[in-house]
């Protein structure tokens, strides 16, 4: 049983794959004072040192500091992000719209 994602990926040309490979892990807009990322950031770690896998998959940071792709309702990573830049992110539809002081989750699952 082949997934839809696999079918799409298998049809990409080499140019498509190269283009995707060269995309940044996040986008920073100085004019807006905003960062755009697929999933999230770990607070206290410089942007240049963020783990790309976590930027694409994280949803929660547990009280012991464990970063996970699972959605633990009381522990969204965004509650820990203290700026100064505001982060706009997705990848967390189960929580719906999230509005924190410096992080806004836009994935509502629609």
Tab-separated table of C-alpha atoms in Angstrom:
chain	number	residue	atom	x	y	z
A	1	UNK	CA	0.000	0.000	0.000
A	2	UNK	CA	1.828	3.090	-1.271
A	3	UNK	CA	1.141	6.361	0.521
A	4	UNK	CA	0.118	9.499	-1.309
A	5	UNK	CA	3.279	11.209	-0.054
A	6	UNK	CA	5.447	8.478	-1.560
A	7	UNK	CA	3.619	8.675	-4.893
A	8	UNK	CA	4.152	12.445	-5.038
A	9	UNK	CA	7.815	12.203	-4.008
A	10	UNK	CA	8.544	9.466	-6.528
A	11	UNK	CA	7.320	11.701	-9.354
A	12	UNK	CA	9.678	14.577	-8.524
A	13	UNK	CA	12.352	15.312	-11.078
A	14	UNK	CA	16.009	15.643	-10.094
A	15	UNK	CA	15.623	19.417	-10.508
A	16	UNK	CA	12.646	19.367	-8.137
A	17	UNK	CA	14.621	17.410	-5.552
A	18	UNK	CA	17.602	19.776	-5.887
A	19	UNK	CA	15.316	22.784	-5.458
A	20	UNK	CA	13.761	21.310	-2.298
A	21	UNK	CA	17.181	20.328	-0.966
A	22	UNK	CA	18.382	23.936	-1.277
A	23	UNK	CA	15.454	25.541	0.546
A	24	UNK	CA	16.214	27.103	3.949
A	25	UNK	CA	15.014	25.395	7.138
A	26	UNK	CA	13.400	28.660	8.212
A	27	UNK	CA	12.858	32.154	6.857
A	28	UNK	CA	13.680	35.311	8.784
A	29	UNK	CA	12.037	38.644	7.983
A	30	UNK	CA	13.840	41.526	9.633
A	31	UNK	CA	11.210	43.970	8.341
A	32	UNK	CA	8.464	42.038	10.128
A	33	UNK	CA	10.545	40.910	13.101
A	34	UNK	CA	9.267	37.437	12.302
A	35	UNK	CA	10.590	33.926	11.766
A	36	UNK	CA	8.715	31.385	9.650
A	37	UNK	CA	9.304	27.684	10.329
A	38	UNK	CA	7.450	24.469	9.589
A	39	UNK	CA	7.246	23.095	13.148
A	40	UNK	CA	9.238	25.052	15.723
A	41	UNK	CA	12.370	26.122	17.524
A	42	UNK	CA	13.957	25.228	20.846
A	43	UNK	CA	14.201	28.328	23.038
A	44	UNK	CA	17.693	29.236	24.216
A	45	UNK	CA	19.441	27.746	21.171
A	46	UNK	CA	20.819	30.122	18.546
A	47	UNK	CA	19.012	29.871	15.212
A	48	UNK	CA	22.200	28.735	13.472
A	49	UNK	CA	22.431	25.844	15.949
A	50	UNK	CA	18.815	24.637	15.753
A	51	UNK	CA	18.348	20.991	14.768
A	52	UNK	CA	16.763	20.819	11.277
A	53	UNK	CA	14.859	17.637	12.133
A	54	UNK	CA	13.273	19.339	15.129
A	55	UNK	CA	12.415	22.431	13.070
A	56	UNK	CA	10.425	20.113	10.796
A	57	UNK	CA	8.841	17.760	13.357
A	58	UNK	CA	8.630	19.107	16.911
A	59	UNK	CA	5.348	19.771	18.710
A	60	UNK	CA	6.119	19.666	22.421
A	61	UNK	CA	8.902	20.278	24.910
A	62	UNK	CA	8.369	18.335	28.117
A	63	UNK	CA	9.250	19.720	31.577
A	64	UNK	CA	12.497	17.704	31.568
A	65	UNK	CA	13.546	19.411	28.293
A	66	UNK	CA	12.746	16.469	26.019
A	67	UNK	CA	11.724	17.664	22.558
A	68	UNK	CA	9.127	15.454	20.908
A	69	UNK	CA	6.984	15.295	17.795
A	70	UNK	CA	4.062	14.157	19.947
A	71	UNK	CA	1.426	16.659	20.953
A	72	UNK	CA	1.245	16.868	24.743
A	73	UNK	CA	-1.581	19.312	25.440
A	74	UNK	CA	0.086	21.186	28.310
A	75	UNK	CA	3.562	21.367	26.802
A	76	UNK	CA	3.628	23.103	23.390
A	77	UNK	CA	7.131	24.254	22.471
A	78	UNK	CA	5.713	27.705	21.666
A	79	UNK	CA	4.991	28.473	25.325
A	80	UNK	CA	8.755	28.619	25.920
A	81	UNK	CA	9.698	30.839	22.976
A	82	UNK	CA	10.572	34.261	24.390
A	83	UNK	CA	11.479	36.147	21.221
A	84	UNK	CA	12.483	38.750	20.491
A	85	UNK	CA	11.296	37.668	17.031
A	86	UNK	CA	7.787	36.301	16.659
A	87	UNK	CA	7.595	32.806	15.166
A	88	UNK	CA	4.845	31.778	12.750
A	89	UNK	CA	4.614	27.998	12.493
A	90	UNK	CA	2.434	25.062	11.537
A	91	UNK	CA	2.660	21.273	11.933
A	92	UNK	CA	0.392	21.201	14.998
A	93	UNK	CA	-3.220	21.003	13.791
A	94	UNK	CA	-4.380	19.078	16.871
A	95	UNK	CA	-3.913	22.213	18.969
A	96	UNK	CA	-5.539	24.487	16.399
A	97	UNK	CA	-4.752	28.181	16.391
A	98	UNK	CA	-2.114	28.963	19.020
A	99	UNK	CA	-1.443	32.482	20.176
A	100	UNK	CA	1.505	33.034	22.465
A	101	UNK	CA	3.350	36.288	23.088
A	102	UNK	CA	6.134	35.455	20.602
A	103	UNK	CA	4.824	32.417	18.699
A	104	UNK	CA	1.695	31.877	16.624
A	105	UNK	CA	0.628	28.452	15.438
A	106	UNK	CA	-1.356	28.742	12.212
A	107	UNK	CA	-2.218	25.083	11.524
A	108	UNK	CA	-5.933	24.666	12.149
A	109	UNK	CA	-6.291	21.469	10.157
A	110	UNK	CA	-8.626	22.994	7.619
